[in-house]
Coordinates of C-alpha atoms in Angstrom, one line a residue:
X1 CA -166.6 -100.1 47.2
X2 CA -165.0 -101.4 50.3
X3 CA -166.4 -99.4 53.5
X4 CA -169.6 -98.2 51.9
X5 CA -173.1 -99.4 53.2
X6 CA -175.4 -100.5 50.3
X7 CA -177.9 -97.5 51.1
X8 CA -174.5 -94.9 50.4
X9 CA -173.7 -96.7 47.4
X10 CA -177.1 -97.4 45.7
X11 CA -180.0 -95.7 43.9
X12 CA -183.4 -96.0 45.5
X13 CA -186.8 -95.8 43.0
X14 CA -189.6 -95.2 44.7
X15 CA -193.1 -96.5 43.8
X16 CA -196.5 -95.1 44.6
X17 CA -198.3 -98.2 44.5
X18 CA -201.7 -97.1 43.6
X19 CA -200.2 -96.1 40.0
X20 CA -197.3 -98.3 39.6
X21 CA -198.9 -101.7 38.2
X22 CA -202.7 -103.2 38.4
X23 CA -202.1 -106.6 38.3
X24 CA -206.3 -107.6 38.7
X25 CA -208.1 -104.8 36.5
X26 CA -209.8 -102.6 39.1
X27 CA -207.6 -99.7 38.1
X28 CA -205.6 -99.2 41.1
X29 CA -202.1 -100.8 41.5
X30 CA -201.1 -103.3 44.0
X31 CA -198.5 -105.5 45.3
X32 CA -198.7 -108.5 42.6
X33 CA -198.2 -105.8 39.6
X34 CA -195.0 -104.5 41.8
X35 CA -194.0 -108.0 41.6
X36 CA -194.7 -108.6 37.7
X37 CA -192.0 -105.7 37.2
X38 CA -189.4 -106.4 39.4
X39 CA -187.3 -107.7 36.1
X40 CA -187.7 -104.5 34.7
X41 CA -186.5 -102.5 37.8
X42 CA -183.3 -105.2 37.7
X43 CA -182.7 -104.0 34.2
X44 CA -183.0 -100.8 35.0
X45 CA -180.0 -100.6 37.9
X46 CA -181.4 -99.6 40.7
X47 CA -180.8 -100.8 44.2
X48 CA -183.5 -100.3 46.1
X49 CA -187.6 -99.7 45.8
X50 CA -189.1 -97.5 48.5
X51 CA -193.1 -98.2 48.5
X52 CA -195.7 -95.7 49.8
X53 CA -197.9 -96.7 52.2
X54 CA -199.5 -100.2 51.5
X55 CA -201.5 -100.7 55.0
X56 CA -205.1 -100.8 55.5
X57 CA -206.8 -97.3 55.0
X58 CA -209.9 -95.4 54.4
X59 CA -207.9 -93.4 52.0
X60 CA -208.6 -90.3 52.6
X61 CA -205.2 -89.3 51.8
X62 CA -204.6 -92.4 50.3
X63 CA -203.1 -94.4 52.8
X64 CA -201.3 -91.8 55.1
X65 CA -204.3 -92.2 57.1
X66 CA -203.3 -95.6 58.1
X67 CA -206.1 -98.3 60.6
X68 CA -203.9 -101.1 60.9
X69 CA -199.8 -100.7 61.1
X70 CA -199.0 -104.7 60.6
X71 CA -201.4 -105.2 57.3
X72 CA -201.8 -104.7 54.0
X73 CA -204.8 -103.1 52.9
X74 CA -207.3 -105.4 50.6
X75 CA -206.6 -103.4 47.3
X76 CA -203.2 -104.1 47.1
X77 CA -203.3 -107.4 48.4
X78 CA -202.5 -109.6 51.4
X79 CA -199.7 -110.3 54.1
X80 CA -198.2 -113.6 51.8
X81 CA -198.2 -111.6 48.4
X82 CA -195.8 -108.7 50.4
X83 CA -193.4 -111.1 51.6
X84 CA -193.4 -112.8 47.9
X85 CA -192.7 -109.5 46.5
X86 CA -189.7 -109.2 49.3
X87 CA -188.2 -112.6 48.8
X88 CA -188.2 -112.3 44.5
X89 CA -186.8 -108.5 45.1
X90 CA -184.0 -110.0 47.7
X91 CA -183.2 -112.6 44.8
X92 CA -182.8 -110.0 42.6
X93 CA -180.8 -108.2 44.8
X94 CA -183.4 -105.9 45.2
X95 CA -184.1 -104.2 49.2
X96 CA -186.7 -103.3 50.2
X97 CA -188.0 -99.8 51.7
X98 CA -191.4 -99.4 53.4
X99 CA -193.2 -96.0 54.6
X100 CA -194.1 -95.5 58.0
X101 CA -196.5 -93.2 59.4
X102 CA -195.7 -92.6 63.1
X103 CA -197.3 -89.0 63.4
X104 CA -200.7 -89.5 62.7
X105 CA -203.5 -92.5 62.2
X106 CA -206.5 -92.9 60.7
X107 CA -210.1 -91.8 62.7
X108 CA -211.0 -95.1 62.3
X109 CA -207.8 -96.9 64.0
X110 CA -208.6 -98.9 66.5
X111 CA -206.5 -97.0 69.2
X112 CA -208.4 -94.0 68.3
X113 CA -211.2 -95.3 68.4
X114 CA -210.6 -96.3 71.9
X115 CA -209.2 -92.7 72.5
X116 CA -211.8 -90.8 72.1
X117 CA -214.6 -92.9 73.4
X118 CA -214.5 -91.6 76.7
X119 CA -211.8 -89.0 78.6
X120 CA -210.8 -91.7 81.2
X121 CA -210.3 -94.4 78.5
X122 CA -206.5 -96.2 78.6
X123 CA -205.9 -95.4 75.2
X124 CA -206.8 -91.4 75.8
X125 CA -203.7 -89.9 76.0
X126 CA -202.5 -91.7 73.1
X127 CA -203.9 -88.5 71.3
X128 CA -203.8 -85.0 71.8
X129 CA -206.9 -83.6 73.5
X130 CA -207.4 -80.6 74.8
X131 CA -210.3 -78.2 76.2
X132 CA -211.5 -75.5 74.4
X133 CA -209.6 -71.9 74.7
X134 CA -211.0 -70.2 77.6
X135 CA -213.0 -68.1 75.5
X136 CA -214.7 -71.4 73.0
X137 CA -213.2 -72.7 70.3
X138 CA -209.9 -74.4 69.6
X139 CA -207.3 -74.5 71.9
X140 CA -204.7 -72.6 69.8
X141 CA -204.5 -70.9 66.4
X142 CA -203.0 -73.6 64.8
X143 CA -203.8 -74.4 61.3
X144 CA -203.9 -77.7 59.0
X145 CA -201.5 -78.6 56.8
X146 CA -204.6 -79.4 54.6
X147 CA -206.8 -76.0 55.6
X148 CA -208.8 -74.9 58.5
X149 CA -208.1 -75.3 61.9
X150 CA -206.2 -78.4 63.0
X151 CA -208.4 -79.2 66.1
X152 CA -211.4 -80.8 65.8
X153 CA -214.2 -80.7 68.2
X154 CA -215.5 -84.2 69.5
X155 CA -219.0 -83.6 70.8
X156 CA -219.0 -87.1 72.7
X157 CA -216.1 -86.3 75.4
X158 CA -216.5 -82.2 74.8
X159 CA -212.9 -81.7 73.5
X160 CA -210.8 -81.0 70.7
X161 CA -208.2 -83.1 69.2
X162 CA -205.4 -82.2 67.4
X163 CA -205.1 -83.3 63.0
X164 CA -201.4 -81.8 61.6
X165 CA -203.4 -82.9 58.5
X166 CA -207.4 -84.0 57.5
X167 CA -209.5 -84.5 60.7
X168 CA -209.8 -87.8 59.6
X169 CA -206.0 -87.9 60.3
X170 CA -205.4 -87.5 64.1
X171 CA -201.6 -87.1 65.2
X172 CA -200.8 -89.7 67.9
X173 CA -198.9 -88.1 71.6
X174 CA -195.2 -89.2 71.1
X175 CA -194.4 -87.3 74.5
X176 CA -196.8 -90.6 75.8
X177 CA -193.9 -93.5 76.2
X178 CA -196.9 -96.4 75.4
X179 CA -197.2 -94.5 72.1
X180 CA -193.6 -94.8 71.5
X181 CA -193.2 -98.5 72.6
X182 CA -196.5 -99.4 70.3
X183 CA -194.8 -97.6 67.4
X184 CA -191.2 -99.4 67.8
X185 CA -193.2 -102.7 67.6
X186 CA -194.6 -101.9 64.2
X187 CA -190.7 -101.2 63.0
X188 CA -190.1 -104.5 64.4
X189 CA -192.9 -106.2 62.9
X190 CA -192.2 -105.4 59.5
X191 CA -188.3 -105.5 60.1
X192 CA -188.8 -109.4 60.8
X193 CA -190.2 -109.7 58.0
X194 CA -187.5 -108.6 56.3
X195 CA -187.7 -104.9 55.3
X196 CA -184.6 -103.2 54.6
X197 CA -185.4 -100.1 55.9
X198 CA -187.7 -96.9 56.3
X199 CA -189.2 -93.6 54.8
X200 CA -190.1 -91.8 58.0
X201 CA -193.3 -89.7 56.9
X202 CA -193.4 -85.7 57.6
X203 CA -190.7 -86.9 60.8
X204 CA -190.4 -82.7 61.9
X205 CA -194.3 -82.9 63.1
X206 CA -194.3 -85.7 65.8
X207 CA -193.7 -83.6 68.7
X208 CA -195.8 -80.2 69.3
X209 CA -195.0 -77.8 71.6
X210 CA -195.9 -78.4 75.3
X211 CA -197.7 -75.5 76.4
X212 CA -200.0 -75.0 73.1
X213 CA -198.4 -71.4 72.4
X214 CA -200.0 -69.9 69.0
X215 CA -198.0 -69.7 65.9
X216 CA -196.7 -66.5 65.1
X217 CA -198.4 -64.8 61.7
X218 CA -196.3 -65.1 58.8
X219 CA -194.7 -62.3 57.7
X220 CA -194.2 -64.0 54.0
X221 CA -197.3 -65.2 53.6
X222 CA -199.2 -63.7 50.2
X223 CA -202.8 -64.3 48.8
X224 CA -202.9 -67.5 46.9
X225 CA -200.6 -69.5 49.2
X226 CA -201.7 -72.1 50.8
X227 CA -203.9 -70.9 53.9
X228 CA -201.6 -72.5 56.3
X229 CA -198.7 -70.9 55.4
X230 CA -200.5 -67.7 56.6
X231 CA -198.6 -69.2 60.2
X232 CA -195.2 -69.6 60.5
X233 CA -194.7 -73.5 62.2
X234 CA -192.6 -72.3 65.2
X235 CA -194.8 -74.5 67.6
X236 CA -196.1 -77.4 65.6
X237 CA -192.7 -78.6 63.6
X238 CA -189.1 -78.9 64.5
X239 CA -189.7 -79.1 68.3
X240 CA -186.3 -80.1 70.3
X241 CA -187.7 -83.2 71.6
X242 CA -188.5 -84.7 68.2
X243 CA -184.9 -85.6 68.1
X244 CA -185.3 -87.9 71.2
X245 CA -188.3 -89.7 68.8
X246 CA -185.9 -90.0 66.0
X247 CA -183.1 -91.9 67.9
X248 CA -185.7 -94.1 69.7
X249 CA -186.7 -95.5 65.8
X250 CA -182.8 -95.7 65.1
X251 CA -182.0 -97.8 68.5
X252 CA -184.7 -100.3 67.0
X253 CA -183.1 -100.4 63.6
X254 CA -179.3 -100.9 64.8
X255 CA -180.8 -104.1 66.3
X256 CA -180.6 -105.4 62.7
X257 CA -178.3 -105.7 60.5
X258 CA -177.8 -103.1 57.5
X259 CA -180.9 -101.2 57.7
X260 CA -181.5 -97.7 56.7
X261 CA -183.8 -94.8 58.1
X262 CA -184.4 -92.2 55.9
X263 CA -186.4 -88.9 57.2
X264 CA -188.9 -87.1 55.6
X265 CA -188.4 -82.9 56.7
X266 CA -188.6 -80.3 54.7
X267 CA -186.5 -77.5 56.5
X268 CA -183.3 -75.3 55.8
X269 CA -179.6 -77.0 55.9
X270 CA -179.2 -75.7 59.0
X271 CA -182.3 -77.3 60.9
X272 CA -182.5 -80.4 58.6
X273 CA -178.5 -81.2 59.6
X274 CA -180.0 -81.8 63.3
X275 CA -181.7 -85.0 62.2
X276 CA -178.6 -86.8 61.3
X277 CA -179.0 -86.9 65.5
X278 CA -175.8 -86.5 68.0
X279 CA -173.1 -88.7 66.6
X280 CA -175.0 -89.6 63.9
X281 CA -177.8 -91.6 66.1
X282 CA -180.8 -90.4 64.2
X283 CA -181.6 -90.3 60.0
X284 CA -179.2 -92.2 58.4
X285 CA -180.4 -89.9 55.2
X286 CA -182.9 -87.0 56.1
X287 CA -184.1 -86.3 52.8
X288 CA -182.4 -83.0 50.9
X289 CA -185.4 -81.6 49.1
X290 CA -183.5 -78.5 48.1
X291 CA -182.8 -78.9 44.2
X292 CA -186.7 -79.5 43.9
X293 CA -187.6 -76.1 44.4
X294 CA -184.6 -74.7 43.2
X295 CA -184.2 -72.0 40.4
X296 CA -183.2 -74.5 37.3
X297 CA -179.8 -72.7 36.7
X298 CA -176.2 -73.4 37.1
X299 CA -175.4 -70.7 39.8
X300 CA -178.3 -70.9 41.9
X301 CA -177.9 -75.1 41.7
X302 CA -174.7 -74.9 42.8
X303 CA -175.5 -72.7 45.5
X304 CA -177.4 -75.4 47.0
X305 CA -174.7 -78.4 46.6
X306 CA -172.1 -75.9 48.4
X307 CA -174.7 -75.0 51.1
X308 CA -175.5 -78.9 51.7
X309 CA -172.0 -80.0 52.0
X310 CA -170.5 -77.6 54.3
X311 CA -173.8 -77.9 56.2
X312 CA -173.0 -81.9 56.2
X313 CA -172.0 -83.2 60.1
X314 CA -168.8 -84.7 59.8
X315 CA -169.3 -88.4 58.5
X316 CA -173.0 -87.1 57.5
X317 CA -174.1 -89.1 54.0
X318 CA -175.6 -86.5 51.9
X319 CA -179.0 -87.3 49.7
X320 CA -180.7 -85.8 46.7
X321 CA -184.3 -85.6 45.6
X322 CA -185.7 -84.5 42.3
X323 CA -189.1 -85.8 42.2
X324 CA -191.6 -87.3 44.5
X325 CA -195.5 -87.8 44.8
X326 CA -196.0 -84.6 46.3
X327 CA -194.6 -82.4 43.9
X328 CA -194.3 -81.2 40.3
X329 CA -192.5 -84.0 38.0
X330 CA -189.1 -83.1 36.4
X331 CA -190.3 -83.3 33.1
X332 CA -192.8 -80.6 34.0
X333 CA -190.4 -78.1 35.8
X334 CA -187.7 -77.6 33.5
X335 CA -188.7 -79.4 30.1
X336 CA -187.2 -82.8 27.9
X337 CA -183.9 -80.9 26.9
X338 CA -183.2 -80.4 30.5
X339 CA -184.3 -82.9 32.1
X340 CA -182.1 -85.3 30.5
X341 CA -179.4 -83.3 32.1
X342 CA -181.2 -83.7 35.4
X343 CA -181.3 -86.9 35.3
X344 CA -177.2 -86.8 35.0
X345 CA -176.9 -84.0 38.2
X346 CA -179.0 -86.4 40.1
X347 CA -177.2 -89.8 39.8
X348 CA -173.8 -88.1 39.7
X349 CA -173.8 -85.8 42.7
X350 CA -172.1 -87.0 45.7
X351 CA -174.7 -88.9 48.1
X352 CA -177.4 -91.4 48.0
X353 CA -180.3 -90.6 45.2
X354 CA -184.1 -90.9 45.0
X355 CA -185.6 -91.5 41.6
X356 CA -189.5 -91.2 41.3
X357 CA -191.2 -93.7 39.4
X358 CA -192.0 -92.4 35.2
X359 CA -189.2 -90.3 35.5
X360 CA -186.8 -92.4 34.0
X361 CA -189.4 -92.6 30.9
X362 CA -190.0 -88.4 31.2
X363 CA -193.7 -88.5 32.4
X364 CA -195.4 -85.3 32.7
X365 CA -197.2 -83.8 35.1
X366 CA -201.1 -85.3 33.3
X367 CA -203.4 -81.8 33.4
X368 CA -206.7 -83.8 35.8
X369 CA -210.4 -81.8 35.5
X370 CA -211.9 -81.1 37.8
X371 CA -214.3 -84.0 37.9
X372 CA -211.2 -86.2 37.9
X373 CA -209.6 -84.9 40.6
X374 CA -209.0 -87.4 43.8
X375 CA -206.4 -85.5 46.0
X376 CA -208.4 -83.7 49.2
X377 CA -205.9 -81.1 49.8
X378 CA -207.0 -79.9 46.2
X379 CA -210.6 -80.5 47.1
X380 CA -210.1 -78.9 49.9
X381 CA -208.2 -75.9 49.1
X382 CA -209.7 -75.5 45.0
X383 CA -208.2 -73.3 42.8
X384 CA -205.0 -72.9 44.0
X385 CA -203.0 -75.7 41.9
X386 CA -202.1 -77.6 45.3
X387 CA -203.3 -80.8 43.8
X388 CA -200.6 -83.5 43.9
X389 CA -202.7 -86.1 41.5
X390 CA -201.0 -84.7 37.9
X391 CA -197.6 -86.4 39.7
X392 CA -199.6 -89.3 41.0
X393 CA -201.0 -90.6 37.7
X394 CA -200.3 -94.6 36.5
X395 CA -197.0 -95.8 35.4
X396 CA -196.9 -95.8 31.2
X397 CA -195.4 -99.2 30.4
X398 CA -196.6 -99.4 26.5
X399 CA -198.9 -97.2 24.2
X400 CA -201.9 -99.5 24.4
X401 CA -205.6 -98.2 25.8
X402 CA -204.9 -98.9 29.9
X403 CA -201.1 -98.1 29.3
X404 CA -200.4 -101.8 30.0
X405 CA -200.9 -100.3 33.8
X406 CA -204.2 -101.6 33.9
X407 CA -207.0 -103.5 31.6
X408 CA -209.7 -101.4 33.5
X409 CA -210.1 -97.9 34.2
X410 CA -207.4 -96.2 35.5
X411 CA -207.9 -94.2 39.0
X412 CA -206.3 -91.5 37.9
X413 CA -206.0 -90.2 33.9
X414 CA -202.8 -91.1 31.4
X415 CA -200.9 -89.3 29.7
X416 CA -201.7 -87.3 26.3
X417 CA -197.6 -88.7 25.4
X418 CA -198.7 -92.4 26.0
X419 CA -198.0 -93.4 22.7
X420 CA -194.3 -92.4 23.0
X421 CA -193.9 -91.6 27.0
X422 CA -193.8 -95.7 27.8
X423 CA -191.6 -98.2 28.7
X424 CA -191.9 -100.3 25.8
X425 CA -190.9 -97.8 23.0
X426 CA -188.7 -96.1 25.2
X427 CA -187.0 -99.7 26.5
X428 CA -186.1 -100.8 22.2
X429 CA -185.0 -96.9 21.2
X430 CA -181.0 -96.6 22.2
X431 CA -181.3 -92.9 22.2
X432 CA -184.3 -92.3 24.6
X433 CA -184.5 -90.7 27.8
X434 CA -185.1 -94.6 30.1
X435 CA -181.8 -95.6 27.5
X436 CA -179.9 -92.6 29.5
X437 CA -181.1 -93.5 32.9
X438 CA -180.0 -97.0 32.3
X439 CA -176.6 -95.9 31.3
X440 CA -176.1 -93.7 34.1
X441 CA -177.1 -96.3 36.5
X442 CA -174.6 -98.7 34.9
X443 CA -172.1 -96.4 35.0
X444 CA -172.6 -95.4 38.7
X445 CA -172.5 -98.9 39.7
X446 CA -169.1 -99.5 37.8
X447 CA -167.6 -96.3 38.9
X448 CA -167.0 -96.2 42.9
X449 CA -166.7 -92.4 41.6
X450 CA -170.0 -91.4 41.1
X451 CA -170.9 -93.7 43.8
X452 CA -169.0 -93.1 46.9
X453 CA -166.2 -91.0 45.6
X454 CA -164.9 -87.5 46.6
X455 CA -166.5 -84.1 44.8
X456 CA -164.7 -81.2 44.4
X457 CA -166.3 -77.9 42.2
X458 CA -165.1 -76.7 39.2
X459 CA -165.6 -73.0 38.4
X460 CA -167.7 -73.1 34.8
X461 CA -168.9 -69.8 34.5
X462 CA -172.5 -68.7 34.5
X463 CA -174.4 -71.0 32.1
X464 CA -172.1 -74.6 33.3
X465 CA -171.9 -76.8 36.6
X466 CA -168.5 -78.8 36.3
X467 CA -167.6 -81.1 39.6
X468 CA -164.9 -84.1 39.6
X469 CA -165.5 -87.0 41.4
X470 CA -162.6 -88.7 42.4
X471 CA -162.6 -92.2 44.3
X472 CA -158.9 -94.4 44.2
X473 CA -157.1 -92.6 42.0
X474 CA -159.7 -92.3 39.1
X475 CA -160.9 -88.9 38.6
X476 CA -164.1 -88.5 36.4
X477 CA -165.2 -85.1 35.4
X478 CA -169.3 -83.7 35.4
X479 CA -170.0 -80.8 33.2
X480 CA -173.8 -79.8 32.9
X481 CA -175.1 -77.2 30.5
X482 CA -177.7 -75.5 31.5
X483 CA -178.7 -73.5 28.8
X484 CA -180.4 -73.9 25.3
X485 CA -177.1 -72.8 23.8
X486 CA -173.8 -74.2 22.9
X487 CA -170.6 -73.8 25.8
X488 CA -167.4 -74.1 26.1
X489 CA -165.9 -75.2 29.6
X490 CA -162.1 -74.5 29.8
X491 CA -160.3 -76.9 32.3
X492 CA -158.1 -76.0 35.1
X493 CA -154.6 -76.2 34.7
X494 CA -154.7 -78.9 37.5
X495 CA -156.6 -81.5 34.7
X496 CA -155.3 -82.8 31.7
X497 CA -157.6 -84.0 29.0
X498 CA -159.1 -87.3 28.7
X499 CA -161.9 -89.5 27.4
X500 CA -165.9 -89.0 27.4
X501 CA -168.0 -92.3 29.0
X502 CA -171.4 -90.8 28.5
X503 CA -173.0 -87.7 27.1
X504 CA -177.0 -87.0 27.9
X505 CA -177.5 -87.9 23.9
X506 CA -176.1 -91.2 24.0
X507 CA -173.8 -90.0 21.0
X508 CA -170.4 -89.1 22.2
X509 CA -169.0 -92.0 24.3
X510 CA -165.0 -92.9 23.5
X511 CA -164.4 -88.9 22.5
X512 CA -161.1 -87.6 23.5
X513 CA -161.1 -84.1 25.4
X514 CA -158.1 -81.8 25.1
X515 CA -157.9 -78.6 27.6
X516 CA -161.5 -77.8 26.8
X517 CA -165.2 -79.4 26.8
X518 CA -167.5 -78.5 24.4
X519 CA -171.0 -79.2 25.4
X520 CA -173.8 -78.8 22.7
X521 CA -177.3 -76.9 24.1
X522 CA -178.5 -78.5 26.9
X523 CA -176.0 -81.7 27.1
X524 CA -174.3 -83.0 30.1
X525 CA -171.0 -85.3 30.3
X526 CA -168.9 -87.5 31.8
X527 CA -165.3 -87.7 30.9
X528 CA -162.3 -90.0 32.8
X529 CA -159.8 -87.1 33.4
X530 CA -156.3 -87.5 34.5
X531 CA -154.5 -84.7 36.4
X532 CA -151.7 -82.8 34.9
X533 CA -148.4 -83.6 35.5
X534 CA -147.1 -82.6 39.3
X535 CA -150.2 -81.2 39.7

């Protein structure tokens, strides 16, 4: 694929390490169990892993409140095992993706620390302080992410600072250059090391607004949202000058080779477009969230892909998400029929794609009672299903009492499917769901097509999405069902017939196709297409 960059031709799979593998018992996963799997990530095809955050934390949101930037925190190991687990994945032909945290630290970072131990301190302004309103209380009506107010009141200097998030989550002053140079050094600390690149964290929050104007009320918001969407963002997110941020972190990554900075933002098309930066000096891939809460049907999906691209900046490289540790699996959202035939939109749309861990085996969001339940937003907003640990639990591998995640007790519950939902049955059964996410991998790796090529939009009617990608001269043709009942797609006079290379039941490869598709309830293809004679 002459011309394409590794992170526009690959698949990344991204691991939340705490559930992913437990390599010494204590429940929780770490780097060495990352490193016992890498074979079975190989197998699988993809090209990249992309780990949540591994540095030392308090955890009280589980490493996004981050005390040291250039460590590894205790429970998943040390400094040597991470650059064992980059060397074997390098020899694999594996890269390797960390996440960084640049808007907020923890409360018990050192620079905070230092910060709020007295107003004249050097390390002050590294945080956003403020006196109260002239009235008491906070500064401005701005709300956390998390609920509450998002300034909290520091008796010892009689100020408030600013949280986006928990108080125990203060958001560093990138309008304060020593913030921005201490931050580059942590890209550069980790890029020596030999990281392949970056998942920018919550990237749209890192610059507030200058002159602490209140958010506007929401005009959308209804009881049983989230409390802080009862404000609509206008001053906290998005600000102009976050843009300036964004292209001082890409200036430190073009001084190495074949990197890849991928953004975190979830905005419209026509805001998130604005990270790609001027001339494309920001995000190489701001993350497209878009299909995640989109209605699971064939017009309203392809509403989104035709918004995206013409939203796309000219040589923009588009991305898709289906699943991360923030939100609902796949599995969960539009149930096993479908999400086989998600699992064929996502690796066969044009652009780079994101697959979450344990969807390639169809986990399940795992229901977590209340005496289970880790996650503070949940704890601290209860009762309105804003928990993210049923996404979060540990990686099935085989059917056996820990899951053959862990031989302790896992932090977080299995799933009530173990004994069929794992890696092991799924891995010797030619017709399971990891069988089809292994083929589709393969078959984007040997197809330039479905990895780099050119898409074009079928109309399919109501019920079907039908694209071509087309890359050299080889065409391949994508039609999705989207319903539980049987289709027929008709093709355009432009295509001739040809041959199916994959169906979503593994049971249909070498098929020849005349002027028509049939597609059984709920089944997605692939078929090599020629076009029709002068056409």
């Amino acid at each position: 694929m002459h011309g394409s960059r590794w992170w526009q031709r690959g698949v990344i799979y991204q691991i939340y390490p705490r559930s992913f593998m437990d390599s010494n018992g204590d429940g929780i996963g770490d780097l060495r169990g990352i490193r016992s799997r890498l074979e079975y990530l190989s197998w699988l095809g993809v090209d990249a892993i992309w780990i949540s955050p591994i540095y030392p934390s308090p955890m009280a949101d589980f490493g996004y409140d981050v005390s040291d930037y250039c460590g590894i925190d205790p429970r998943f190991g040390a400094l040597d095992e991470f650059d064992a687990l980059v060397h074997d994945a390098h020899r694999m032909g594996l890269r390797v993706i960390l996440d960084y945290v640049p808007n907020h630290t923890s409360d018990r970072h050192p620079w905070f620390l230092e910060s709020r131990a007295s107003r004249e301190g050097e390390k002050r302004d590294w945080y956003i302080w403020r006196d109260p309103a002239p009235g008491g209380g906070p500064p401005t009506n701005w709300l956390s992410e998390f609920g509450g107010s998002a300034w909290e009141w520091d008796d010892a200097t009689g100020q408030y600072y600013y949280h986006a998030y928990l108080k125990e989550q203060p958001d560093l002053n990138w309008r304060y250059p020593a913030v921005r140079d201490a931050m580059h050094e942590v890209l550069r600390f980790w890029l020596d090391r030999g990281v392949d690149g970056f998942r920018v964290d919550t990237i749209h929050h890192l610059i507030k607004d200058s002159e602490l104007r209140d958010n506007p009320p929401n005009p959308s918001y209804r009881p049983g949202m989230p409390p802080h969407r009862q404000l609509l963002r206008q001053y906290t997110t998005d600000r102009p000058e976050v843009h300036e941020a964004v292209a001082g972190m890409r200036r430190v990554l073009d001084g190495y080779d074949d990197r890849v900075l991928i953004g975190e933002a979830y905005l419209p098309f026509d805001r998130l477009m604005a990270y790609y930066g001027q001339d494309l000096s920001g995000m190489h891939l701001p993350f497209n969230f878009h299909l995640i809460g989109a209605p699971w049907n064939a017009p309203a999906i392809a509403e989104v892909v035709r918004e995206y691209e013409a939203a796309l900046p000219p040589g923009a490289w588009p991305n898709w998400v289906l699943g991360n540790h923030d939100k609902p699996r796949i599995m969960s959202r539009v149930g096993p029929a479908q999400a086989r035939v998600a699992a064929m939109l996502l690796l066969t749309l044009r652009g780079t794609p994101t697959l979450y861990y344990g969807d390639e085996i169809g986990m399940s969001d795992v229901p977590i009672a209340p005496e289970q339940v880790q996650d503070t937003f949940e704890k601290n907003v209860p009762g309105l299903g804003v928990g993210r640990d049923p996404e979060r639990t540990p990686m099935q591998w085989d059917g056996g009492a820990g899951g053959g995640f862990t031989t302790g007790a896992p932090w977080l519950p299995l799933g009530p499917d173990l004994a069929r939902t794992n890696v092991e049955v799924q891995r010797a059964d030619p017709g399971s769901i990891l069988s089809l996410y292994r083929a589709l991998l393969a078959l984007r790796r040997a197809e330039p097509a479905l990895a780099v090529g050119r898409y074009a939009p079928l109309a399919a009617g109501p019920d079907l999405l039908a694209y071509v990608r087309e890359h050299g001269g080889r065409r391949l043709l994508v039609a999705l069902n989207l319903t539980s009942r049987p289709r027929r797609l008709e093709l355009p006079s432009g295509i001739l017939g040809g041959r199916l290379l994959l169906a979503t039941g593994l049971d249909r490869e070498g098929e020849l196709l005349g002027g028509v598709v049939d597609l059984r309830a709920d089944e997605g293809v692939i078929a090599e297409v020629a076009p029709a004679q002068g056409a």
